[in-house]
Coordinates of C-alpha atoms and ligand atoms in Angstrom, one line a residue:
M1 CA -3.9 -2.4 9.3
C2 CA -7.1 -3.7 9.9
G3 CA -9.9 -4.0 7.9
I4 CA -12.9 -2.5 9.6
I5 CA -16.8 -2.7 8.5
G6 CA -20.6 -1.2 10.6
A7 CA -24.0 -1.4 9.7
V8 CA -26.8 0.1 10.5
A9 CA -30.0 -1.1 8.4
Q10 CA -34.0 -2.4 8.2
R11 CA -32.7 -5.8 7.0
D12 CA -30.4 -8.5 8.3
V13 CA -26.7 -7.3 7.9
V14 CA -24.5 -10.6 8.3
D15 CA -24.6 -11.2 4.2
V16 CA -23.4 -6.8 3.9
L17 CA -20.2 -7.6 6.9
L18 CA -19.3 -10.8 5.5
A19 CA -19.0 -9.2 2.2
G20 CA -17.6 -6.4 3.3
L21 CA -14.7 -8.2 5.1
R22 CA -13.4 -10.5 2.2
C23 CA -12.7 -6.5 0.5
L24 CA -11.5 -6.1 3.2
E25 CA -9.0 -8.7 3.2
Y26 CA -6.1 -7.2 1.3
R27 CA -5.5 -5.0 4.9
G28 CA -4.3 -8.4 7.3
Y29 CA -5.9 -11.6 7.6
D30 CA -4.7 -13.1 10.7
S31 CA -8.2 -14.3 12.4
A32 CA -12.3 -11.6 11.3
G33 CA -14.9 -11.6 13.0
L34 CA -18.2 -9.5 13.5
I35 CA -21.2 -9.3 16.0
V36 CA -24.3 -8.0 15.4
V37 CA -28.3 -7.5 17.5
N38 CA -31.3 -7.9 16.8
S39 CA -33.8 -4.8 17.3
Q40 CA -35.0 -6.4 20.9
G41 CA -31.6 -6.5 22.5
Q42 CA -30.0 -9.8 21.1
S43 CA -26.6 -10.2 19.3
S44 CA -24.0 -12.6 18.9
R45 CA -21.0 -12.6 18.3
L46 CA -18.3 -15.5 16.1
R47 CA -14.5 -15.2 15.1
R48 CA -12.3 -17.2 13.8
V49 CA -8.6 -17.7 13.4
G50 CA -7.2 -17.2 9.9
K51 CA -8.5 -15.3 6.7
V52 CA -12.3 -14.1 5.9
S53 CA -13.6 -17.6 4.7
N54 CA -12.8 -19.5 7.1
L55 CA -15.9 -17.3 9.3
V56 CA -17.9 -17.1 6.2
C57 CA -17.4 -21.3 6.8
A58 CA -18.3 -20.7 10.3
A59 CA -21.2 -18.0 10.1
A60 CA -23.0 -20.2 7.7
K61 CA -23.6 -22.8 10.1
T62 CA -24.1 -20.4 12.9
M63 CA -27.6 -19.0 13.4
L64 CA -26.9 -14.8 13.4
L65 CA -29.7 -12.6 12.8
G66 CA -29.7 -8.8 13.6
E67 CA -30.4 -5.5 11.3
T68 CA -26.8 -3.2 13.0
G69 CA -23.2 -4.6 13.1
I70 CA -19.7 -4.2 13.0
A71 CA -16.9 -6.5 11.9
H72 CA -13.2 -6.6 11.8
T73 CA -10.2 -8.7 9.7
R74 CA -7.2 -8.3 11.4
W75 CA -3.5 -7.7 12.0
A76 CA -2.4 -8.5 14.4
T77 CA 0.0 -5.8 16.7
H78 CA -0.9 -6.9 19.9
G79 CA -1.4 -10.7 21.1
Q80 CA -1.5 -13.4 18.5
P81 CA -3.4 -14.4 15.7
E82 CA -5.1 -16.7 17.7
E83 CA -9.8 -16.3 18.5
I84 CA -9.7 -15.0 21.8
N85 CA -7.6 -10.9 20.2
A86 CA -9.8 -11.5 17.1
H87 CA -12.2 -8.3 17.4
P88 CA -14.9 -6.9 18.0
H89 CA -13.9 -6.9 21.7
V90 CA -17.1 -7.0 23.7
S91 CA -17.2 -5.7 27.8
T92 CA -21.1 -6.2 29.0
N93 CA -23.3 -4.5 26.7
I94 CA -20.4 -2.6 24.7
A95 CA -18.3 -4.3 20.8
V96 CA -15.1 -2.5 19.6
V97 CA -13.5 -2.9 16.6
H98 CA -10.8 -0.8 15.0
N99 CA -7.3 -0.1 13.4
G100 CA -4.3 1.5 14.9
I101 CA -2.1 0.6 18.8
I102 CA -2.5 1.9 21.9
E103 CA -0.1 3.6 23.1
N104 CA -0.8 3.1 26.7
H105 CA -3.3 0.5 26.8
E106 CA -0.7 -1.0 29.8
L107 CA -1.1 2.0 31.9
L108 CA -5.6 2.0 30.6
R109 CA -5.6 -1.9 31.5
K110 CA -4.2 -1.5 35.2
N111 CA -6.6 1.4 36.1
L112 CA -9.2 -0.1 35.1
Q113 CA -7.8 -3.9 36.5
D114 CA -8.3 -1.5 39.4
E115 CA -11.6 -0.9 38.9
G116 CA -12.8 -4.0 39.2
Y117 CA -12.2 -4.7 35.2
T118 CA -11.2 -8.7 33.5
F119 CA -9.6 -8.7 31.0
V120 CA -9.6 -11.5 28.3
S121 CA -7.6 -11.1 26.1
E122 CA -4.0 -9.3 25.0
T123 CA -5.2 -6.5 22.6
D124 CA -4.8 -2.6 23.7
T125 CA -8.4 -2.7 22.0
E126 CA -9.4 -4.3 24.5
V127 CA -9.3 -1.8 26.5
I128 CA -11.1 0.8 24.6
A129 CA -14.5 -1.3 24.8
H130 CA -13.9 -1.8 28.7
L131 CA -13.2 2.0 28.7
V132 CA -16.6 3.2 27.7
N133 CA -18.3 0.1 29.9
W134 CA -16.6 2.3 32.9
E135 CA -17.7 5.9 31.5
Q136 CA -20.7 5.8 30.6
K137 CA -22.2 4.5 33.8
K138 CA -21.2 7.9 34.2
G139 CA -23.4 9.1 31.9
G140 CA -24.6 10.3 28.7
S141 CA -25.7 8.7 25.9
L142 CA -22.8 6.8 23.7
L143 CA -21.7 9.2 21.7
E144 CA -20.8 11.9 24.8
V145 CA -18.9 8.6 26.4
V146 CA -16.8 8.0 23.2
Q147 CA -16.0 11.9 23.2
R148 CA -14.7 11.6 26.7
V149 CA -13.5 8.4 25.8
V150 CA -10.7 9.0 23.4
L151 CA -10.0 12.0 25.9
H152 CA -8.0 9.2 26.8
L153 CA -6.5 7.7 24.6
H154 CA -2.7 8.1 23.3
G155 CA -2.4 7.0 19.7
T156 CA -4.4 6.0 16.9
Y157 CA -7.2 4.8 16.1
G158 CA -10.6 4.2 13.6
M159 CA -12.9 2.4 15.4
V160 CA -16.5 1.5 15.6
I161 CA -19.2 1.0 18.2
L162 CA -21.8 -0.6 19.1
D163 CA -23.7 -0.8 22.4
I164 CA -25.2 -3.2 22.3
Y165 CA -28.5 -2.7 24.8
F166 CA -29.0 0.3 22.0
P167 CA -28.9 -0.9 18.3
G168 CA -30.1 1.1 15.7
I169 CA -27.1 3.2 16.4
L170 CA -23.0 2.7 16.0
I171 CA -21.0 4.9 17.0
A172 CA -16.9 5.8 14.8
A173 CA -14.3 7.4 16.0
R174 CA -11.3 7.9 13.4
S175 CA -7.8 9.4 14.2
G176 CA -5.8 8.4 12.7
S177 CA -7.2 5.1 10.1
P178 CA -9.0 5.8 8.3
L179 CA -12.9 5.8 8.5
V180 CA -16.1 6.7 6.0
I181 CA -19.6 6.6 6.0
G182 CA -21.4 5.0 3.3
C183 CA -24.2 6.6 2.2
G184 CA -27.3 4.5 1.6
R185 CA -31.4 4.8 1.8
G186 CA -32.6 4.1 4.6
E187 CA -29.2 2.4 6.4
N188 CA -26.6 4.0 7.1
F189 CA -22.5 2.2 7.3
I190 CA -18.8 3.1 8.4
V191 CA -16.3 1.2 6.2
S192 CA -13.0 2.0 6.7
D193 CA -12.0 1.4 3.0
P194 CA -14.9 2.5 0.7
M195 CA -14.7 0.2 -2.0
A196 CA -16.1 -2.7 0.4
L197 CA -19.0 -0.3 0.4
F198 CA -19.9 -0.8 -3.7
P199 CA -22.7 -3.2 -4.1
L200 CA -24.6 -1.1 -1.7
T201 CA -23.6 2.6 -2.5
R202 CA -21.0 4.8 -4.0
F203 CA -21.9 8.1 -1.8
F204 CA -19.8 8.7 0.9
L205 CA -18.4 10.9 3.3
Y206 CA -15.1 11.0 4.5
L207 CA -14.3 11.2 8.5
E208 CA -11.4 14.0 9.6
E209 CA -8.7 13.2 11.8
G210 CA -10.5 14.0 15.4
D211 CA -14.1 13.0 13.8
I212 CA -16.6 11.2 16.2
A213 CA -19.9 10.3 14.5
Q214 CA -23.2 8.8 15.1
I215 CA -25.1 6.4 12.4
S216 CA -28.2 5.4 12.7
C217 CA -30.7 4.0 9.6
N218 CA -31.7 7.7 8.6
D219 CA -28.7 9.4 10.6
I220 CA -25.7 10.6 11.0
I221 CA -24.3 13.4 13.4
I222 CA -20.4 14.1 12.9
I223 CA -18.7 16.3 16.2
D224 CA -15.0 17.4 14.6
R225 CA -12.1 17.9 16.3
H226 CA -13.5 21.0 18.9
S227 CA -17.1 19.7 19.4
N228 CA -18.4 21.3 17.1
V229 CA -21.5 19.1 15.0
V230 CA -20.1 19.5 11.8
Q231 CA -21.2 18.4 7.2
R232 CA -18.3 16.2 5.7
R233 CA -19.5 16.2 1.8
K234 CA -20.8 14.0 0.5
I235 CA -18.5 12.8 -2.1
E236 CA -20.0 10.5 -4.3
S237 CA -16.9 7.1 -6.1
H238 CA -17.5 6.9 -10.5
L239 CA -13.8 4.1 -9.3
E240 CA -14.5 0.5 -11.8
Y241 CA -15.3 -2.0 -9.3
D242 CA -15.0 -4.8 -10.9
S243 CA -11.4 -5.3 -10.7
Y244 CA -12.2 -7.3 -8.8
D245 CA -12.8 -10.3 -11.1
K246 CA -9.1 -12.6 -11.5
G247 CA -11.3 -13.2 -15.4
V248 CA -8.7 -15.6 -16.6
Y249 CA -6.0 -15.4 -14.1
T250 CA -5.1 -18.0 -11.1
H251 CA -3.6 -15.0 -9.0
Y252 CA -4.5 -11.4 -8.3
M253 CA -1.3 -10.5 -9.4
Q254 CA -0.4 -12.2 -11.8
K255 CA -3.5 -10.4 -13.4
E256 CA -2.0 -7.6 -11.8
I257 CA 1.6 -8.2 -13.3
Y258 CA 0.2 -8.1 -17.5
E259 CA -2.5 -5.6 -17.0
Q260 CA 0.5 -3.7 -17.1
P261 CA 1.0 -3.4 -21.4
Q262 CA -2.9 -2.0 -21.1
V263 CA -2.7 0.1 -18.2
I264 CA 0.7 2.0 -18.7
Q265 CA -1.0 2.2 -22.8
N266 CA -4.0 3.7 -20.9
I267 CA -1.8 5.6 -18.9
L268 CA 0.3 7.5 -21.4
A269 CA -2.6 8.1 -24.1
Y270 CA -4.0 9.7 -21.5
R271 CA -1.8 12.2 -20.4
C272 CA 0.6 12.5 -23.7
K273 CA -1.1 14.1 -26.3
N274 CA 0.7 16.1 -28.8
G275 CA 3.5 15.5 -28.1
L276 CA 2.5 17.0 -25.2
I277 CA 2.5 15.8 -21.3
S278 CA -0.7 17.6 -19.9
F279 CA -1.4 17.2 -16.4
D280 CA -5.4 17.4 -15.8
E281 CA -4.9 17.2 -11.8
L282 CA -2.3 20.1 -11.9
D283 CA -2.8 23.5 -12.0
D284 CA -1.4 27.0 -12.2
S285 CA -0.7 28.0 -8.4
A286 CA 1.0 23.9 -8.6
Y287 CA 2.9 24.8 -11.8
A288 CA 4.0 28.1 -9.9
L289 CA 5.6 25.5 -7.0
L290 CA 7.3 23.1 -9.2
K291 CA 9.1 25.8 -11.5
K292 CA 10.3 27.5 -7.8
A293 CA 10.9 24.1 -6.6
Q294 CA 14.9 23.5 -5.9
H295 CA 15.0 20.3 -4.8
I296 CA 13.2 17.6 -4.6
K297 CA 12.4 15.2 -1.1
I298 CA 10.4 12.0 -1.6
V299 CA 8.6 10.0 0.3
A300 CA 7.6 6.1 0.7
C301 CA 7.5 2.7 1.8
G302 CA 8.0 -0.2 0.4
T303 CA 7.6 -0.4 -3.1
S304 CA 7.4 2.8 -3.3
Y305 CA 9.9 3.8 -2.1
H306 CA 11.8 1.5 -4.5
S307 CA 10.5 3.6 -7.5
A308 CA 11.2 7.2 -5.3
M309 CA 14.7 5.6 -6.0
V310 CA 14.4 5.3 -9.5
A311 CA 13.4 8.4 -9.9
H312 CA 16.0 10.2 -7.6
Y313 CA 18.4 9.6 -10.9
W314 CA 16.1 10.6 -13.4
W315 CA 15.6 14.1 -11.1
E316 CA 19.4 14.4 -10.9
S317 CA 19.9 13.2 -14.8
L318 CA 17.6 14.2 -16.1
A319 CA 16.0 17.7 -14.6
K320 CA 20.1 18.9 -13.2
V321 CA 17.7 19.1 -9.4
S322 CA 19.6 18.0 -6.5
C323 CA 16.8 14.7 -5.5
D324 CA 16.7 13.1 -2.5
V325 CA 14.7 9.8 -1.7
E326 CA 13.8 8.9 1.8
I327 CA 12.1 5.7 3.5
A328 CA 8.6 7.6 5.2
S329 CA 9.4 5.9 8.6
E330 CA 13.0 7.3 8.7
F331 CA 12.6 10.5 7.6
R332 CA 9.6 11.4 10.4
Y333 CA 11.2 10.5 13.0
R334 CA 14.8 12.3 12.8
Q335 CA 15.4 16.2 12.9
S336 CA 16.2 16.3 9.3
V337 CA 17.3 19.8 7.4
V338 CA 15.2 21.2 4.9
R339 CA 16.9 22.4 2.0
E340 CA 15.9 26.0 0.8
N341 CA 12.2 25.6 -2.0
S342 CA 12.1 21.9 -1.2
L343 CA 9.0 20.5 -2.7
L344 CA 8.1 17.2 -1.1
I345 CA 6.8 14.4 -3.3
T346 CA 5.2 11.6 -1.4
L347 CA 4.2 8.5 -3.2
S348 CA 1.8 6.0 -1.8
Q349 CA 0.2 3.1 -3.8
S350 CA -3.4 3.8 -1.3
G351 CA -2.4 6.7 0.1
E352 CA -3.7 4.9 3.5
T353 CA 0.6 4.4 4.8
A354 CA 0.7 5.1 8.2
D355 CA 4.0 6.6 8.0
T356 CA 3.7 8.1 4.6
L357 CA 0.9 9.9 6.0
A358 CA 3.5 10.8 9.6
A359 CA 5.7 11.9 6.7
L360 CA 3.9 14.4 5.2
R361 CA 1.4 16.4 8.3
L362 CA 5.2 16.8 9.7
S363 CA 5.9 17.9 6.8
K364 CA 3.9 21.0 6.6
Q365 CA 5.8 21.9 10.6
L366 CA 9.3 21.8 8.7
G367 CA 8.5 25.3 5.9
Y368 CA 8.7 22.9 2.8
L369 CA 7.7 24.6 -0.1
G370 CA 5.1 22.2 -0.7
S371 CA 4.2 19.4 -1.2
L372 CA 2.4 16.8 -4.2
S373 CA 1.2 13.3 -3.8
I374 CA 2.0 10.5 -6.4
C375 CA -1.4 8.5 -4.9
N376 CA -3.6 5.3 -7.3
V377 CA -5.9 6.4 -4.1
A378 CA -8.2 9.0 -5.3
S379 CA -10.2 9.5 -1.6
S380 CA -7.1 8.5 0.1
S381 CA -5.8 10.0 4.0
L382 CA -2.8 11.3 1.2
V383 CA -4.1 12.9 -1.1
R384 CA -6.9 14.7 0.7
E385 CA -4.2 16.6 2.9
S386 CA -1.6 17.2 0.2
D387 CA -1.5 20.6 -2.1
F388 CA -1.6 19.1 -5.6
A389 CA -2.4 15.0 -6.5
L390 CA -1.9 13.3 -9.4
M391 CA -3.1 9.3 -9.5
T392 CA -1.5 7.0 -11.3
N393 CA -5.0 5.2 -12.0
A394 CA -2.8 1.9 -12.3
G395 CA -7.0 1.2 -11.2
I396 CA -7.1 -1.7 -8.2
E397 CA -4.4 -3.6 -6.6
V398 CA -5.7 -6.7 -5.2
S399 CA -2.0 -8.1 -5.3
V400 CA -0.2 -7.6 -1.5
A401 CA 2.9 -7.5 -3.4
S402 CA 2.8 -4.4 -5.7
T403 CA 2.9 -4.6 -10.3
K404 CA 1.5 -2.6 -10.9
S405 CA 1.5 0.2 -9.0
F406 CA 5.4 0.1 -9.0
T407 CA 5.8 0.8 -13.2
T408 CA 2.6 2.7 -13.5
Q409 CA 3.9 5.6 -9.9
L410 CA 7.7 4.8 -12.2
V411 CA 5.2 6.5 -15.7
L412 CA 4.1 8.6 -13.8
L413 CA 7.8 10.0 -12.0
L414 CA 8.9 10.3 -15.6
L415 CA 6.6 12.0 -17.0
L416 CA 6.6 14.5 -13.4
V417 CA 11.1 14.9 -14.3
T418 CA 10.2 15.3 -17.6
K419 CA 7.3 18.3 -17.5
F420 CA 10.1 19.5 -14.7
C421 CA 12.2 20.4 -17.4
S422 CA 10.3 21.9 -19.6
L423 CA 9.3 24.5 -17.2
K424 CA 12.7 24.9 -16.8
D425 CA 14.2 25.5 -19.9
K426 CA 11.8 25.6 -22.2
Q427 CA 14.3 24.5 -25.1
S428 CA 14.2 21.5 -23.5
L429 CA 14.6 19.1 -25.8
V430 CA 13.5 16.2 -22.9
E431 CA 9.9 16.2 -23.0
Q432 CA 9.7 15.8 -26.4
D433 CA 13.4 12.1 -25.8
T434 CA 11.5 11.1 -23.2
L435 CA 7.8 11.0 -25.0
E436 CA 9.7 8.8 -27.6
S437 CA 11.0 6.7 -25.7
L438 CA 7.8 6.4 -23.6
E439 CA 5.7 5.7 -27.0
K440 CA 7.0 1.6 -27.2
L441 CA 7.1 0.7 -24.2
P442 CA 3.9 -1.0 -23.9
T443 CA 4.2 -3.1 -26.7
Y444 CA 8.5 -3.5 -25.2
M445 CA 6.4 -5.0 -21.9
T446 CA 4.5 -6.9 -23.9
Q447 CA 7.5 -8.7 -25.6
V448 CA 9.3 -9.3 -23.0
L449 CA 5.6 -10.4 -20.7
L450 CA 5.6 -12.9 -23.8
Q451 CA 8.5 -14.8 -22.9
D452 CA 6.7 -16.3 -19.5
I453 CA 7.3 -20.3 -20.0
L454 CA 11.4 -19.6 -19.9
F455 CA 10.9 -17.1 -16.5
S456 CA 9.1 -20.1 -15.2
E457 CA 11.2 -22.1 -16.5
L458 CA 13.7 -20.8 -14.4
A459 CA 11.8 -20.3 -11.7
K460 CA 12.0 -24.4 -11.3
E461 CA 15.7 -24.0 -10.3
L462 CA 15.6 -20.7 -8.4
S463 CA 12.0 -21.7 -5.6
E464 CA 14.9 -25.0 -4.8
K465 CA 17.7 -22.6 -3.1
N466 CA 17.6 -20.8 0.4
H467 CA 19.2 -17.9 -0.9
V468 CA 19.0 -16.0 -3.6
V469 CA 21.0 -12.2 -5.0
F470 CA 20.0 -9.2 -6.8
L471 CA 22.7 -6.7 -9.0
G472 CA 21.8 -4.0 -10.9
R473 CA 24.3 -0.8 -10.8
G474 CA 22.9 2.9 -11.8
D475 CA 18.6 3.2 -12.6
H476 CA 18.8 -0.7 -12.2
Y477 CA 19.7 -1.2 -8.3
P478 CA 16.4 -0.2 -7.5
I479 CA 14.9 -2.5 -9.5
A480 CA 17.5 -5.2 -8.3
M481 CA 15.7 -4.3 -4.7
E482 CA 11.8 -4.6 -6.0
G483 CA 13.8 -8.1 -7.7
A484 CA 15.0 -9.7 -3.9
L485 CA 11.4 -7.4 -2.5
K486 CA 9.3 -9.3 -4.4
L487 CA 11.3 -12.9 -4.5
K488 CA 10.6 -12.5 -1.1
E489 CA 7.5 -11.2 0.1
I490 CA 6.0 -13.6 -2.2
S491 CA 8.6 -17.1 -2.4
Y492 CA 9.9 -16.8 1.8
I493 CA 13.5 -17.5 -0.1
H494 CA 15.9 -15.0 1.5
A495 CA 16.9 -12.1 -1.3
E496 CA 19.5 -9.6 -1.2
A497 CA 19.7 -6.1 -3.7
Y498 CA 23.5 -4.8 -3.8
A499 CA 24.8 -2.5 -5.8
A500 CA 27.5 -3.9 -8.3
G501 CA 29.5 -1.8 -7.8
E502 CA 29.9 -2.5 -3.7
L503 CA 30.1 -6.1 -3.9
K504 CA 34.1 -6.5 -3.2
H505 CA 33.3 -5.0 0.8
G506 CA 30.7 -8.0 1.7
P507 CA 28.2 -9.4 -0.7
L508 CA 31.4 -11.7 -2.2
A509 CA 31.4 -13.7 1.1
L510 CA 28.5 -14.9 0.7
I511 CA 28.6 -16.4 -2.8
D512 CA 29.6 -19.9 -3.8
T513 CA 27.4 -22.4 -5.7
N514 CA 24.5 -22.5 -4.6
I515 CA 24.0 -19.1 -4.4
P516 CA 21.6 -17.6 -7.4
V517 CA 22.7 -14.7 -8.8
I518 CA 20.6 -12.5 -10.8
I519 CA 22.0 -9.4 -12.7
L520 CA 20.8 -7.0 -14.8
A521 CA 22.4 -5.6 -17.2
P522 CA 21.3 -3.1 -19.9
N523 CA 23.0 -2.6 -22.2
N524 CA 24.1 1.3 -20.9
T525 CA 27.3 3.3 -20.1
L526 CA 27.8 0.8 -17.2
L527 CA 27.4 -1.9 -18.9
P528 CA 31.9 -2.3 -19.0
K529 CA 31.9 -1.5 -15.0
L530 CA 29.2 -4.2 -14.9
K531 CA 31.2 -6.9 -17.1
S532 CA 34.1 -7.2 -14.2
N533 CA 31.9 -7.2 -11.3
I534 CA 30.4 -10.2 -13.3
E535 CA 33.4 -11.8 -13.8
E536 CA 34.3 -11.7 -10.2
V537 CA 31.3 -13.4 -9.0
R538 CA 31.7 -15.4 -11.8
A539 CA 35.1 -16.5 -10.5
R540 CA 34.0 -17.3 -7.2
G541 CA 31.6 -20.2 -9.0
G542 CA 28.3 -18.2 -8.8
L543 CA 25.2 -19.4 -11.0
L544 CA 24.8 -16.2 -13.2
Y545 CA 21.5 -15.1 -14.6
I546 CA 21.8 -12.2 -16.9
L547 CA 19.1 -10.0 -17.8
T548 CA 20.1 -7.9 -20.6
D549 CA 19.8 -6.6 -24.6
T550 CA 20.0 -9.0 -27.6
N551 CA 23.6 -6.6 -27.9
S552 CA 25.5 -6.2 -25.4
G553 CA 27.7 -9.1 -26.0
F554 CA 27.0 -12.1 -23.5
V555 CA 26.9 -15.6 -24.3
N556 CA 24.9 -18.2 -21.8
S557 CA 28.2 -21.0 -20.4
E558 CA 28.3 -22.8 -18.1
R559 CA 26.6 -21.8 -15.0
V560 CA 25.3 -18.6 -16.0
R561 CA 21.4 -18.5 -18.1
I562 CA 21.3 -15.0 -20.8
I563 CA 18.2 -13.9 -20.6
F564 CA 17.5 -11.8 -23.2
L565 CA 15.6 -8.5 -23.5
P566 CA 14.3 -5.9 -25.9
H567 CA 17.1 -3.1 -26.6
L568 CA 16.0 -0.1 -24.8
K569 CA 16.3 3.4 -24.9
D570 CA 18.1 3.5 -20.7
V571 CA 15.4 6.2 -19.6
I572 CA 12.7 3.7 -19.8
A573 CA 15.5 0.8 -19.5
P574 CA 14.5 0.4 -15.3
I575 CA 10.3 -0.3 -16.0
V576 CA 11.2 -2.7 -18.5
Y577 CA 13.6 -4.9 -16.5
V578 CA 11.8 -5.3 -13.2
L579 CA 8.8 -7.3 -15.3
P580 CA 11.0 -10.8 -15.6
L581 CA 11.2 -10.2 -12.0
Q582 CA 7.7 -9.8 -11.2
L583 CA 8.2 -12.7 -12.9
L584 CA 10.1 -15.3 -12.0
S585 CA 9.4 -14.5 -8.0
Y586 CA 5.7 -14.8 -9.1
Y587 CA 6.2 -18.4 -10.4
V588 CA 8.9 -19.4 -7.9
A589 CA 5.5 -18.6 -5.2
V590 CA 3.6 -21.3 -7.4
R591 CA 6.3 -23.7 -7.2
K592 CA 5.9 -23.5 -3.9
G593 CA 2.2 -22.8 -3.4
T594 CA 2.1 -19.5 -0.9
D595 CA -0.9 -18.0 -0.4
L596 CA 0.8 -15.6 -2.9
D597 CA -1.2 -12.6 -2.8
K598 CA -2.0 -12.5 0.5
P599 CA 1.6 -14.3 2.0
R600 CA 1.6 -14.9 5.7
N601 CA 2.5 -11.8 8.1
L602 CA 1.5 -9.5 5.2
A603 CA -1.1 -6.9 4.1
K604 CA -1.4 -5.0 1.4
S605 CA -2.4 -1.0 3.1
V606 CA -0.5 -1.0 6.5
T607 CA -2.6 1.7 8.5
V608 CA -0.7 1.0 11.8
E609 CA 3.6 1.9 11.9
Ligands
G6P701 C1 2.7 -2.9 2.1 C2 3.0 -3.4 0.6 C3 3.3 -2.9 -0.5 C4 3.9 -1.4 -0.5 C5 4.1 -0.7 1.3 C6 3.7 0.8 0.8 O1 4.3 -3.1 1.5 O2 2.8 -4.4 1.1 O3 3.7 -3.3 -1.2 O4 5.1 -1.1 -1.7 O5 3.4 -1.2 2.0 O6 2.8 0.9 0.2 P1 2.4 2.4 -0.7 O7 0.2 2.0 -0.9 O8 2.2 3.7 0.6 O9 2.9 2.6 -2.0

């Protein structure tokens, strides 16, 4: 996690750094800091606990000037979110900002203490600052010094180093955490996400694993992991920047929930033409690989894991191909057996989630047929390192809690499964059926969102509860899980999801008159089974909220609230049923007054494991 920005210019860079940090805040917001140096070698460092806005306020009251600088917004790993632990960390003349984890920091700290260095923070990053200072004493340019330093580091880093005595130069090193150079005119930048530089430049050089770069106003030198000087391709970004505007909405999450019908309409218009699904990103070799696949393995984290779980049902029921889904952090550390002709699919909004990226890298050693990434960020590490990638085109998602990323992933997955059916069997009618169902999806989504007053009312009751249970069956079980995750993330109410058939195996013991139970009950073949589960909860006094079709036979009664949704074809039902859960969580969080776009302890892009 953590956001990094560095700048070398011929003008004061304080505002550039602060504006960049605001953009990077989705990566962490426990504390923030910066250091700037002017051409006379005078430096000033400022750090504050909490959001970037605290740093911005402090900067307005402080004399800060400098043409070279580095800045950081932190998601704490080692050491509490206190000012002393905020970056940049300094060792005499060396200042460092760092994203990642230095796993051997304790040993390095001990060695440096033996050399006479005093540590003031609990962070692993301070070790890097002292280590650079120590290595510098042996001579060489800062670039050469950093080349020697990284040999001592175990773990992950995206770091930027500044020598206060020699301003005008930044050294950046990447191993496990992304860094991108932004190329300006007579000024250059380094950043952990190019979006933070959009107001300044659209031209970027993506550092690769093991790269170390020396960046000055007019020059960029990149050394690869084998110590060769290399050129990285300059890429122009065409991404829209205006998504950072909340428009008429109070919160980004609210905006992103309401954007979903339009975003999905756009995806369908772009991907589905003349009754056929087209994936412009996939070439003949990608299709050949898909055709060969006899097993699908999907790895993901968080909300992306939940969409993978829904797709698991589709792969097996529609495409009749075996599929298994695993949390990336589990997959990467266990010994797994790869089935013959397995295709690995990684799912990620950001494309930078450390565990998902590690899972992809591991898969390359394990004998998978190949890798396909489904992602929202075209320039991300995951997309660049996968054999093939499909973009979800959700647009920028700012809120930490994913909403439109989830539904767009589902749409992409459904299109992919459907395309797979046609590839395997030219006579398959699945493509026609799916396209017919998807056609009306944006309309159904809009109908649900129009009921927002109802969800805001229901949120009144839920916001007073301490625990909530979500139930679903089949492809609505992962939707129940996503509903529980949303509620936990932004309202801090304890929520659990269960496959309704599992109730008797434990969760029923939780049910009493204080526990609301939210049940996803679309009118499908599992409804009779679900009705029995509902009776089991009702008999124990549970307070029921049932999301269902108009014609599924439920009626409101004491302690049972029915929320009617449109009647839907099975295949699109999960994509619609998640919307009420997003709205409920949103309104509960609004009532509780949480900082719902930036919930405590969380970050949008989890770039450390
Ligand atoms: C974090 C975010 C979640 C997201 C998860 C996976 O936990 O807060 O919203 O689902 O990471 O992120 P990814 O970018 O890989 O989808």
